[in-house]
Amino acid sequence: MKKMLMLVLCVLTSLSMIFASGSSEEESSADGASQAKDKVVMILPGLNDKDTIDPITGIKSLGLNSFEKVLAQEIPDVEVDLVSIPWDGWIQKLEAMMTSGEADIGFFTNQVAVPDWFADITPYLENDDVLNLDNLSNVFNAPSLAYLPYRSFNYPEATGNIYGLPLTQNNYCIVYDTKLFDQWGVDYPTEETTMHELVQMAKKMTGKNPVTGKQNYGAYIVSYWMEWFAVSYDAVKTMKLDNMDIENFDTAKYIDYIKDSPEVLQYFEDMATIVECSPKGISTKSGNEKFLMDNNDIAINFDVLSGSPAYLGDMYAGLDEITDRFKAIGIPTGAKNGMQGFPEFFKLGVAKKAKNPEAAWKVLRTIMTDNKILNFYLMNYGKDKLPAVVDTTGIETFDYPLNQYRKEYQSKTGFITDDYWTWRIALQNVNNEVISKTITPVEAREKFYENATKWVADTKSQLGK
């Protein structure tokens, strides 16, 4: 009997353990289902796979896993999978991934083809309780709002659609060396200094340094983005059009003026002067290796890409010996238009082929309205950028007076126009010849007119007009 009772107890115990185990698994399964998250894949260029330390400034940047943790904290009900692509060739890589349906959220700047890659998010903005068309002006600054609606001659049917929201904006600076200015006896530039006056300063400081006897170059420039200085000369016009049908484009107003424009001629004359005042290596984007160093030989760095970001890095690193000597100023504005610079806004949009567009919109909306996320991105991957948001509370970028100045300067001088491709490529092509010294300023103006005219004709042809 005792043996029988022991056997029964063992069986009962085993059965209770089995049932308990099954019950636990069901609870776990049910709990897992209740905690299941939507998944969103987001593509961003330039994120580090691992933590990195800049060898020059010593500034640490956290890897994308740390960014994913911040996103998980701020958006707990969506799993955001970050995918980084290198800056080199990023447009082509992004296009391939967006059009193949590999991502739900993507990054873009001013690419004309965004209607092929991204969904129009206007319906979300019409119905969302947190971020909508009624409160956008409370969230984003005026220049970024001006570029929210899509406006391009290449896709007239997409006019007015909104394909993305601004993650950051750029306000590049021209950087100059006060030591060389002092040695040459030239007054420092101010916010009222024009581009023409800056060029004349560079001309004065090209040659043998009167103190050291060493060769100095008044300027440094490369062709990349040089076309945006045309805004500072009123050499290109801003457009505000009722529609983006190329058939209605006023060539007399926006193109024909180039032929006899004194502003266009002045622009090319000054660009040619800058080239003469620059080291020989500018055609291969070299010759500025000493800039921001003790033995620097360049007075004014007009190449905003090589000067501005590096200078900001030194500022963040607290390298006072550099930032006390080298100073940054905003790009001068045009006398007539009061504008300057390149309207570069880094935007995030919902992919046209997003697998989960609703979750993607939620992530996009949260990123744009959560300063903790914006601050993490800026301080780790966008140190040379500025946020486009009005409320900058908690964003460490603005602990620095220069960035406060950049934000204010951008808000009042940013170049705003409906379309700039009518002249941008045309001007790029001519500037390449200016850099190589194969064209005179008068010839450059003529060729600029011819190239812009051809762009309009080619666009009409491509659209079947």
XYZ file of C-alpha atoms in Angstrom:
465
model
C 0.000 0.000 0.000
C 2.738 2.388 0.911
C 4.448 1.713 -2.401
C 1.158 2.294 -4.241
C 0.526 5.589 -2.420
C 4.042 6.790 -3.185
C 3.570 5.935 -6.861
C 0.249 7.821 -7.013
C 1.803 10.877 -5.318
C 4.691 10.871 -7.796
C 2.317 10.702 -10.745
C 0.153 13.513 -9.362
C 3.207 15.659 -8.687
C 4.491 15.113 -12.215
C 1.116 15.964 -13.719
C 0.853 19.160 -11.657
C 4.319 20.212 -12.824
C 3.392 19.525 -16.445
C 0.165 21.533 -16.160
C 1.977 24.351 -14.367
C 4.606 24.400 -17.062
C 1.972 24.490 -19.778
C 0.123 27.288 -18.007
C 3.360 29.250 -17.646
C 4.133 28.839 -21.342
C 0.646 30.032 -22.288
C 1.018 33.090 -20.046
C 4.433 33.779 -21.496
C 3.053 33.383 -24.993
C 0.092 35.613 -24.242
C 2.357 38.174 -22.562
C 4.738 38.116 -25.539
C 1.857 38.723 -27.917
C 0.655 41.656 -25.874
C 4.144 43.130 -25.926
C 4.716 42.610 -29.638
C 6.018 45.815 -31.228
C 5.704 47.287 -34.665
C 9.068 47.333 -36.412
C 10.349 50.253 -38.465
C 13.575 50.304 -40.484
C 15.149 53.769 -40.776
C 18.070 54.645 -43.053
C 20.482 57.426 -42.076
C 23.864 58.222 -43.623
C 26.976 58.583 -41.511
C 26.001 56.733 -38.324
C 28.919 54.949 -36.697
C 28.576 51.209 -36.140
C 30.636 51.578 -32.970
C 31.663 54.367 -30.639
C 34.423 56.482 -32.174
C 36.848 59.147 -30.964
C 38.039 61.874 -33.313
C 41.859 61.658 -33.358
C 42.249 65.436 -33.690
C 39.631 66.877 -31.344
C 39.181 63.898 -29.021
C 35.396 64.210 -29.309
C 33.549 60.932 -28.750
C 30.604 59.918 -30.937
C 28.364 57.052 -29.853
C 27.469 54.237 -32.222
C 24.051 53.491 -33.692
C 23.252 50.941 -30.959
C 23.224 53.809 -28.466
C 20.949 55.764 -30.772
C 18.579 52.785 -30.974
C 18.422 52.712 -27.162
C 17.442 56.386 -27.052
C 14.747 55.748 -29.655
C 13.501 52.754 -27.644
C 13.200 54.915 -24.537
C 11.337 57.697 -26.319
C 9.226 55.473 -28.604
C 8.676 52.347 -26.452
C 5.921 50.751 -28.542
C 7.881 50.702 -31.819
C 11.135 48.884 -32.514
C 13.354 51.120 -34.649
C 16.057 49.310 -36.587
C 18.704 51.798 -37.743
C 20.589 51.158 -40.958
C 23.565 53.379 -41.748
C 24.985 54.032 -45.199
C 28.253 55.889 -45.908
C 28.137 59.464 -47.145
C 30.117 58.482 -50.219
C 27.510 57.776 -52.892
C 24.680 57.953 -50.359
C 22.066 59.238 -52.820
C 22.395 56.212 -55.092
C 22.424 53.804 -52.140
C 19.371 55.464 -50.608
C 17.456 55.330 -53.874
C 18.166 51.611 -54.247
C 17.015 50.801 -50.715
C 13.941 53.030 -50.778
C 12.644 51.831 -54.119
C 13.215 48.167 -53.210
C 11.104 48.415 -50.050
C 13.999 47.759 -47.669
C 13.182 50.704 -45.416
C 10.202 52.470 -43.865
C 11.880 55.814 -43.163
C 14.591 57.430 -45.251
C 16.785 60.512 -45.326
C 17.006 63.083 -48.104
C 18.075 66.669 -48.743
C 17.124 68.374 -52.002
C 16.830 65.434 -54.385
C 14.434 66.161 -57.238
C 13.269 62.520 -57.441
C 11.792 62.289 -53.932
C 8.225 61.793 -55.269
C 9.425 58.440 -56.616
C 10.890 57.400 -53.253
C 8.665 58.863 -50.541
C 4.985 59.017 -49.661
C 3.088 62.273 -49.387
C 2.626 62.733 -45.621
C 0.030 65.503 -45.981
C -2.817 63.111 -44.979
C -1.039 62.396 -41.678
C -0.510 66.097 -41.063
C -4.188 66.752 -41.725
C -5.355 64.295 -39.056
C -2.624 63.937 -36.427
C -3.342 65.246 -32.915
C 0.330 65.878 -32.060
C 1.868 67.286 -35.245
C -0.388 68.761 -37.885
C -0.795 71.504 -40.441
C -2.239 73.834 -37.815
C 0.754 73.722 -35.461
C 3.709 73.232 -37.833
C 4.671 76.883 -37.488
C 4.971 76.381 -33.719
C 7.368 73.463 -34.236
C 9.591 74.438 -37.198
C 11.275 77.720 -38.112
C 10.238 79.838 -41.091
C 12.980 78.835 -43.595
C 12.322 75.119 -43.086
C 8.568 75.627 -43.441
C 9.136 77.391 -46.768
C 10.721 74.223 -48.134
C 8.179 71.706 -46.787
C 5.884 71.750 -49.858
C 7.519 70.077 -52.842
C 8.001 72.411 -55.799
C 9.967 71.320 -58.852
C 9.556 71.685 -62.595
C 10.526 68.029 -62.989
C 7.436 66.746 -61.136
C 4.695 69.378 -61.580
C 2.023 66.867 -60.546
C 3.616 66.622 -57.088
C 3.514 70.381 -56.430
C 2.556 71.135 -52.838
C 2.941 67.601 -51.523
C 4.953 67.159 -48.339
C 7.444 64.298 -48.506
C 9.460 64.847 -45.345
C 10.058 66.872 -42.198
C 13.315 68.711 -41.399
C 15.665 66.870 -39.055
C 18.366 69.545 -39.349
C 19.358 72.553 -41.421
C 22.723 73.950 -42.411
C 24.125 77.398 -41.993
C 27.693 77.316 -43.207
C 30.263 79.923 -42.324
C 33.295 81.503 -43.946
C 36.320 81.188 -41.647
C 39.212 83.668 -41.567
C 42.562 83.898 -39.799
C 42.872 86.993 -37.574
C 46.639 86.518 -37.291
C 47.158 86.929 -41.022
C 44.736 89.866 -41.083
C 46.814 91.525 -38.350
C 50.103 90.844 -40.113
C 48.778 92.333 -43.350
C 47.093 95.254 -41.575
C 43.627 94.451 -42.930
C 40.497 95.148 -40.856
C 38.415 92.138 -39.858
C 35.159 91.565 -41.758
C 31.825 92.271 -40.074
C 28.251 91.168 -40.697
C 27.889 94.166 -43.028
C 30.880 93.155 -45.170
C 29.841 92.242 -48.707
C 31.191 89.320 -50.717
C 32.940 91.751 -53.057
C 34.670 93.395 -50.086
C 35.754 89.983 -48.762
C 37.288 89.196 -52.136
C 39.180 92.495 -52.101
C 40.514 91.634 -48.638
C 41.739 88.309 -49.984
C 43.444 90.078 -52.873
C 45.361 92.334 -50.451
C 46.666 89.346 -48.488
C 48.001 87.318 -51.391
C 51.786 87.330 -51.695
C 54.785 87.528 -49.353
C 53.686 88.106 -45.767
C 55.041 91.537 -44.657
C 55.968 90.149 -41.229
C 57.189 86.605 -41.902
C 58.207 86.900 -45.551
C 56.403 83.607 -46.279
C 53.942 83.065 -49.106
C 50.338 83.713 -48.118
C 47.157 83.009 -50.024
C 44.296 85.405 -49.488
C 41.698 82.761 -50.242
C 40.868 79.113 -50.601
C 37.943 77.823 -52.640
C 36.807 74.791 -54.603
C 34.025 74.584 -57.186
C 31.782 72.396 -55.051
C 28.889 74.602 -53.887
C 30.658 77.715 -55.129
C 27.492 78.476 -57.101
C 25.683 79.457 -53.917
C 27.828 82.574 -53.604
C 25.858 83.830 -56.618
C 23.016 84.495 -54.168
C 25.296 86.947 -52.337
C 25.743 88.903 -55.579
C 22.051 88.978 -56.579
C 23.298 87.091 -59.647
C 20.416 84.586 -59.454
C 16.762 85.358 -58.876
C 14.317 83.975 -56.364
C 11.124 82.491 -57.772
C 7.609 82.363 -56.412
C 5.353 80.718 -58.960
C 1.660 79.843 -59.031
C 2.398 76.420 -60.449
C 5.428 74.402 -61.508
C 4.467 73.788 -65.122
C 7.624 74.507 -67.125
C 5.422 75.774 -69.965
C 4.527 78.748 -67.788
C 8.126 79.501 -66.874
C 9.037 83.134 -67.569
C 12.407 82.812 -69.319
C 12.580 86.568 -69.950
C 12.419 87.226 -66.217
C 14.470 84.347 -64.849
C 16.953 83.528 -67.645
C 17.306 86.294 -70.242
C 18.510 88.850 -67.697
C 21.773 86.875 -67.398
C 23.011 88.082 -70.807
C 23.617 91.677 -69.715
C 23.516 91.406 -65.932
C 26.215 93.445 -64.142
C 25.600 91.337 -61.021
C 26.364 88.120 -62.896
C 29.519 89.644 -64.384
C 30.651 90.902 -60.951
C 30.098 87.431 -59.549
C 32.310 85.784 -62.166
C 34.963 88.489 -61.889
C 35.182 87.971 -58.138
C 35.181 84.179 -58.414
C 38.085 84.478 -60.856
C 39.882 86.753 -58.372
C 39.377 84.232 -55.560
C 40.873 81.540 -57.782
C 43.908 83.757 -58.434
C 44.296 84.269 -54.674
C 44.087 80.543 -53.874
C 46.759 77.815 -53.828
C 47.282 75.939 -57.087
C 45.813 72.730 -55.690
C 42.204 73.936 -55.601
C 41.337 72.106 -58.833
C 42.062 68.854 -57.000
C 40.627 70.116 -53.692
C 44.040 70.381 -52.069
C 46.252 73.142 -50.748
C 44.386 73.870 -47.514
C 46.153 71.272 -45.384
C 47.589 73.940 -43.060
C 44.275 75.678 -42.416
C 43.344 75.918 -38.707
C 46.952 75.073 -37.863
C 49.717 77.237 -36.399
C 51.531 77.508 -39.755
C 48.385 78.357 -41.712
C 48.966 80.357 -44.901
C 45.352 81.039 -46.012
C 43.643 84.263 -44.891
C 40.007 83.485 -45.823
C 38.596 80.002 -46.382
C 35.660 80.365 -48.780
C 35.255 76.600 -49.000
C 32.550 76.207 -46.374
C 32.824 72.413 -46.430
C 36.481 72.254 -45.484
C 36.452 75.245 -43.154
C 33.161 75.384 -41.287
C 32.684 71.804 -39.971
C 36.330 71.464 -38.897
C 36.186 74.804 -37.112
C 33.011 73.783 -35.266
C 34.727 70.567 -34.203
C 37.551 72.589 -32.661
C 34.959 74.736 -30.905
C 33.209 71.705 -29.401
C 36.580 70.323 -28.308
C 37.356 73.540 -26.430
C 40.481 74.270 -28.476
C 40.598 77.956 -27.571
C 44.003 78.499 -29.153
C 42.339 77.808 -32.502
C 38.960 79.479 -32.013
C 40.588 82.605 -30.565
C 42.700 82.994 -33.684
C 40.292 81.780 -36.384
C 36.850 83.335 -36.592
C 33.653 82.408 -38.416
C 31.262 84.799 -40.137
C 27.993 84.240 -41.962
C 28.071 84.226 -45.746
C 27.323 87.818 -46.886
C 23.860 88.556 -48.246
C 22.877 90.111 -51.550
C 22.247 93.857 -51.496
C 18.841 93.419 -53.169
C 17.561 90.042 -52.005
C 18.979 90.090 -48.469
C 19.639 86.341 -48.773
C 22.601 83.972 -48.760
C 23.634 80.391 -48.622
C 22.436 76.969 -49.620
C 18.938 75.917 -48.439
C 20.038 72.500 -47.233
C 17.558 70.781 -44.947
C 18.189 67.189 -43.923
C 14.742 65.604 -43.979
C 13.187 62.316 -42.950
C 10.261 60.872 -44.879
C 8.052 57.788 -44.969
C 9.035 55.455 -47.789
C 6.560 54.996 -50.604
C 6.993 51.235 -50.164
C 7.013 51.254 -46.338
C 5.832 47.955 -44.874
C 4.324 49.720 -41.880
C 3.583 53.337 -42.860
C 1.463 54.084 -39.765
C 4.268 53.073 -37.400
C 6.768 54.896 -39.601
C 4.744 58.101 -39.311
C 4.622 57.723 -35.519
C 8.411 57.397 -35.372
C 8.908 60.325 -37.752
C 6.526 62.536 -35.771
C 8.176 61.669 -32.461
C 11.711 62.338 -33.702
C 10.674 65.788 -34.891
C 9.049 66.741 -31.583
C 11.409 65.085 -29.089
C 14.426 67.234 -28.248
C 16.153 64.366 -26.458
C 16.309 62.472 -29.758
C 17.307 65.573 -31.717
C 20.053 66.393 -29.227
C 21.494 62.875 -29.402
C 21.579 62.976 -33.195
C 23.164 66.433 -33.339
C 25.832 65.811 -30.711
C 26.905 62.481 -32.203
C 26.329 62.689 -35.950
C 25.452 66.260 -36.903
C 27.777 68.548 -34.986
C 27.979 70.982 -37.904
C 24.182 71.122 -38.284
C 21.418 73.062 -36.558
C 17.959 71.813 -35.636
C 15.045 73.321 -37.546
C 12.785 73.376 -34.483
C 11.616 76.558 -32.767
C 11.888 75.190 -29.223
C 15.560 74.332 -28.638
C 15.236 73.434 -24.948
C 17.748 70.750 -23.973
C 19.670 70.899 -27.253
C 23.325 71.292 -26.307
C 24.269 72.741 -29.680
C 23.014 76.095 -28.450
C 25.321 76.175 -25.461
C 27.713 77.819 -27.925
C 27.231 81.500 -28.917
C 28.346 80.812 -32.501
C 25.484 78.361 -32.978
C 23.014 80.828 -31.504
C 24.293 83.338 -34.056
C 24.067 80.798 -36.889
C 20.454 80.001 -36.018
C 19.442 83.667 -35.900
C 21.370 84.488 -39.082
C 19.819 81.584 -40.984
C 16.310 82.548 -39.892
C 16.608 86.040 -41.360
C 18.875 85.498 -44.394
C 18.136 81.972 -45.635
C 17.719 81.699 -49.415
C 14.101 80.891 -50.255
C 12.893 80.094 -53.751
C 10.564 77.668 -55.504
C 13.168 76.094 -57.784
C 16.890 76.580 -58.277
C 17.741 73.806 -60.719
C 17.007 76.189 -63.595
C 20.377 77.803 -62.892
C 22.258 75.613 -60.405
C 23.631 72.930 -62.747
C 24.272 75.560 -65.413
C 26.347 77.548 -62.943
C 28.182 74.496 -61.618
C 29.418 73.651 -65.089
C 30.710 77.172 -65.694
C 32.379 77.381 -62.277
C 34.400 74.279 -63.067
C 35.908 76.230 -65.964
C 36.470 79.267 -63.749
C 38.412 77.075 -61.312
C 40.525 75.683 -64.147
C 41.100 79.207 -65.543
C 39.895 78.241 -69.022
C 37.249 80.941 -69.311
C 37.045 84.716 -68.812
C 34.310 86.349 -66.691
C 32.585 87.705 -69.826
C 32.699 84.276 -71.463
C 31.464 82.714 -68.224
C 28.390 84.944 -68.213
C 27.633 84.018 -71.824
C 28.017 80.329 -71.110
C 25.914 80.561 -67.967
C 23.080 82.011 -70.064
C 23.485 79.302 -72.702
C 23.527 76.511 -70.113
C 20.451 77.828 -68.281
C 18.554 78.214 -71.559
C 19.484 74.654 -72.504
C 18.333 73.345 -69.111
C 14.861 74.778 -69.649
C 14.675 73.389 -73.190
C 15.890 69.945 -72.079
C 13.408 69.829 -69.204
C 10.539 70.696 -71.529
C 11.668 67.956 -73.892
C 11.909 65.374 -71.094
C 8.403 66.248 -69.933
C 7.048 66.045 -73.489
C 6.306 69.753 -73.665
